[in-house]
mmCIF file of C-alpha atoms in Angstrom:
data_model
loop_
_atom_site.group_PDB
_atom_site.id
_atom_site.type_symbol
_atom_site.label_atom_id
_atom_site.label_comp_id
_atom_site.label_asym_id
_atom_site.label_seq_id
_atom_site.Cartn_x
_atom_site.Cartn_y
_atom_site.Cartn_z
ATOM 1 C CA ALA A 1 -0.191 -0.032 0.013
ATOM 2 C CA THR A 2 1.323 3.212 -0.711
ATOM 3 C CA ASP A 3 0.054 6.929 0.018
ATOM 4 C CA PHE A 4 2.793 8.271 -2.862
ATOM 5 C CA SER A 5 5.248 9.685 -0.536
ATOM 6 C CA ALA A 6 8.733 9.363 -0.289
ATOM 7 C CA ILE A 7 7.864 6.521 2.950
ATOM 8 C CA GLY A 8 5.054 4.972 0.706
ATOM 9 C CA GLU A 9 7.893 4.953 -2.174
ATOM 10 C CA ARG A 10 10.143 3.483 -0.026
ATOM 11 C CA ALA A 11 7.546 0.595 0.922
ATOM 12 C CA VAL A 12 6.771 -0.160 -2.831
ATOM 13 C CA GLU A 13 10.540 -0.325 -3.063
ATOM 14 C CA ALA A 14 11.111 -2.923 -0.340
ATOM 15 C CA GLY A 15 8.166 -5.171 -1.210
ATOM 16 C CA PHE A 16 9.646 -5.477 -4.854
ATOM 17 C CA GLU A 17 12.794 -6.278 -3.080
ATOM 18 C CA ILE A 18 11.808 -9.063 -1.168
ATOM 19 C CA ALA A 19 9.036 -10.541 -4.285
ATOM 20 C CA VAL A 20 10.683 -13.676 -5.561
ATOM 21 C CA GLU A 21 10.193 -14.742 -9.465
ATOM 22 C CA GLY A 22 6.582 -16.484 -9.622
ATOM 23 C CA THR A 23 4.880 -14.143 -7.565
ATOM 24 C CA GLU A 24 3.041 -11.258 -7.840
ATOM 25 C CA VAL A 25 2.871 -7.508 -6.005
ATOM 26 C CA GLU A 26 -0.126 -5.845 -6.491
ATOM 27 C CA LEU A 27 0.347 -2.102 -5.510
ATOM 28 C CA PHE A 28 -2.614 -0.525 -3.952
ATOM 29 C CA SER A 29 -3.276 2.958 -2.881
ATOM 30 C CA ALA A 30 -6.822 4.799 -1.047
ATOM 31 C CA TRP A 31 -7.672 8.086 -1.411
ATOM 32 C CA GLN A 32 -10.333 10.006 0.356
ATOM 33 C CA LEU A 33 -11.981 13.366 -0.809
ATOM 34 C CA PRO A 34 -12.644 15.846 1.567
ATOM 35 C CA ALA A 35 -15.732 15.311 4.325
ATOM 36 C CA GLU A 36 -17.078 18.940 2.608
ATOM 37 C CA THR A 37 -17.246 17.195 -0.642
ATOM 38 C CA MET A 38 -19.179 14.172 0.639
ATOM 39 C CA GLY A 39 -21.883 16.143 1.789
ATOM 40 C CA PHE A 40 -21.230 15.845 5.100
ATOM 41 C CA HIS A 41 -21.358 19.648 5.221
ATOM 42 C CA HIS A 42 -23.242 22.273 3.276
ATOM 43 C CA PRO A 43 -23.938 22.616 0.097
ATOM 44 C CA VAL A 44 -25.067 18.703 -0.246
ATOM 45 C CA GLU A 45 -27.649 19.126 -3.178
ATOM 46 C CA ALA A 46 -25.025 19.229 -6.089
ATOM 47 C CA ALA A 47 -22.555 16.760 -4.462
ATOM 48 C CA ALA A 48 -23.215 13.891 -6.897
ATOM 49 C CA ASP A 49 -22.551 16.280 -10.043
ATOM 50 C CA LEU A 50 -19.517 17.879 -8.490
ATOM 51 C CA LEU A 51 -17.735 14.513 -7.310
ATOM 52 C CA ALA A 52 -17.876 12.862 -10.587
ATOM 53 C CA PRO A 53 -15.035 14.676 -12.130
ATOM 54 C CA ILE A 54 -13.053 14.711 -9.175
ATOM 55 C CA GLU A 55 -13.726 10.988 -8.626
ATOM 56 C CA SER A 56 -12.594 10.621 -12.348
ATOM 57 C CA SER A 57 -9.336 12.510 -12.136
ATOM 58 C CA MET A 58 -8.395 11.567 -9.000
ATOM 59 C CA PHE A 59 -8.606 7.511 -10.148
ATOM 60 C CA ALA A 60 -6.639 8.466 -13.473
ATOM 61 C CA ALA A 61 -4.060 10.400 -11.442
ATOM 62 C CA THR A 62 -3.870 7.338 -9.118
ATOM 63 C CA ASN A 63 -3.709 4.909 -11.538
ATOM 64 C CA GLY A 64 -0.878 6.810 -13.436
ATOM 65 C CA ARG A 65 1.226 6.834 -10.338
ATOM 66 C CA LEU A 66 0.879 3.460 -9.269
ATOM 67 C CA LYS A 67 2.100 2.485 -12.643
ATOM 68 C CA GLU A 68 5.106 4.268 -12.856
ATOM 69 C CA LEU A 69 6.076 2.553 -9.382
ATOM 70 C CA ALA A 70 5.695 -0.157 -11.198
ATOM 71 C CA GLU A 71 7.777 0.689 -13.971
ATOM 72 C CA ARG A 72 10.678 1.869 -11.640
ATOM 73 C CA TYR A 73 10.563 -1.131 -8.861
ATOM 74 C CA GLY A 74 9.160 -4.089 -10.744
ATOM 75 C CA LYS A 75 11.577 -6.799 -12.120
ATOM 76 C CA GLU A 76 11.659 -9.479 -14.392
ATOM 77 C CA GLY A 77 9.529 -12.710 -13.116
ATOM 78 C CA VAL A 78 7.542 -10.694 -10.614
ATOM 79 C CA GLY A 79 4.088 -9.830 -12.107
ATOM 80 C CA VAL A 80 2.238 -6.287 -11.067
ATOM 81 C CA VAL A 81 -1.227 -5.605 -10.519
ATOM 82 C CA VAL A 82 -2.121 -1.998 -9.549
ATOM 83 C CA SER A 83 -5.291 -1.320 -8.073
ATOM 84 C CA GLN A 84 -6.820 1.626 -5.544
ATOM 85 C CA ARG A 85 -10.190 2.594 -4.019
ATOM 86 C CA GLU A 86 -11.879 5.735 -2.661
ATOM 87 C CA GLY A 87 -12.369 5.718 1.111
ATOM 88 C CA ASN A 88 -10.671 5.704 4.359
ATOM 89 C CA PRO A 89 -6.809 4.207 3.829
ATOM 90 C CA ALA A 90 -6.796 2.243 7.092
ATOM 91 C CA LYS A 91 -10.345 1.082 6.243
ATOM 92 C CA SER A 92 -9.713 0.292 2.513
ATOM 93 C CA ILE A 93 -6.545 -1.393 2.996
ATOM 94 C CA LEU A 94 -7.663 -3.962 5.302
ATOM 95 C CA ALA A 95 -10.765 -4.696 3.401
ATOM 96 C CA LYS A 96 -8.610 -5.061 0.445
ATOM 97 C CA LEU A 97 -6.737 -7.847 2.822
ATOM 98 C CA GLU A 98 -9.804 -9.950 4.057
ATOM 99 C CA ALA A 99 -11.192 -9.869 0.328
ATOM 100 C CA GLY A 100 -7.865 -11.301 -1.115
ATOM 101 C CA ASN A 101 -5.098 -13.919 -0.510
ATOM 102 C CA TYR A 102 -2.296 -12.291 0.633
ATOM 103 C CA GLY A 103 1.027 -13.609 2.197
ATOM 104 C CA LEU A 104 2.147 -10.047 3.227
ATOM 105 C CA ALA A 105 1.354 -6.358 3.261
ATOM 106 C CA VAL A 106 3.934 -3.989 2.786
ATOM 107 C CA THR A 107 3.467 -0.286 3.777
ATOM 108 C CA GLY A 108 5.237 2.525 5.031
ATOM 109 C CA SER A 109 4.956 4.232 8.550
ATOM 110 C CA HIS A 110 5.674 8.091 8.567
ATOM 111 C CA GLY A 111 6.759 7.796 12.578
ATOM 112 C CA ARG A 112 4.648 10.344 13.812
ATOM 113 C CA ARG A 113 4.637 11.065 17.243
ATOM 114 C CA GLY A 114 2.629 13.100 20.089
ATOM 115 C CA ILE A 115 0.175 15.301 18.678
ATOM 116 C CA LYS A 116 0.406 14.873 15.002
ATOM 117 C CA ARG A 117 -0.172 10.619 15.738
ATOM 118 C CA TRP A 118 -3.343 11.793 17.489
ATOM 119 C CA LEU A 119 -4.709 14.365 14.704
ATOM 120 C CA LEU A 120 -3.522 11.857 11.493
ATOM 121 C CA GLY A 121 -4.067 8.474 13.362
ATOM 122 C CA SER A 122 -1.794 5.764 11.979
ATOM 123 C CA VAL A 123 -2.881 4.121 8.834
ATOM 124 C CA SER A 124 0.399 1.415 9.495
ATOM 125 C CA GLU A 125 -0.521 0.566 13.471
ATOM 126 C CA ARG A 126 -4.241 -0.316 12.306
ATOM 127 C CA ILE A 127 -2.918 -2.525 9.445
ATOM 128 C CA VAL A 128 -0.519 -4.212 11.662
ATOM 129 C CA GLN A 129 -3.750 -4.972 14.195
ATOM 130 C CA LEU A 130 -6.112 -6.390 12.014
ATOM 131 C CA ALA A 131 -4.568 -7.345 8.736
ATOM 132 C CA PRO A 132 -5.393 -11.292 8.224
ATOM 133 C CA CYS A 133 -1.689 -11.510 6.532
ATOM 134 C CA SER A 134 2.182 -10.794 7.916
ATOM 135 C CA VAL A 135 2.557 -6.626 7.769
ATOM 136 C CA LEU A 136 5.815 -5.450 7.268
ATOM 137 C CA VAL A 137 6.284 -1.911 8.008
ATOM 138 C CA VAL A 138 8.918 0.073 6.568
ATOM 139 C CA ARG A 139 9.708 3.585 8.765
ATOM 140 C CA GLY A 140 10.324 6.843 8.285
ATOM 141 C CA GLU A 141 11.984 9.644 10.517
ATOM 142 C CA THR A 142 10.212 10.075 13.840
ATOM 143 C CA ASP A 143 8.984 13.594 14.537
#
């Protein structure tokens, strides 16, 4: 799983480094629109019409970035699949893992502490706690 940050890219690189010939790596990214655009705040009547082009643009951009990572880090003999989902990152990653037959999930951790962690949460921590498979966490710098 990647959020396209530097640590997310390091996680992708680590996933490909440990992948052996004959296996498949799935690059996955979850993105979430702000609450205001999802109808939780006013105005709500035009939300569906306004969201369609934004979602389409996000889907295309995310797909392109996933393919770039696959080209950059992919290696011979290792299959690559790219996928994405709009939604809460931790919930989306866990749903993906629960729906599939994965042997390992690889994700990055920004290493946030204190108020930043409280405000932003920890996607990697939730994945480690709840994933139905082994999880490799590539750590970033703590702050």
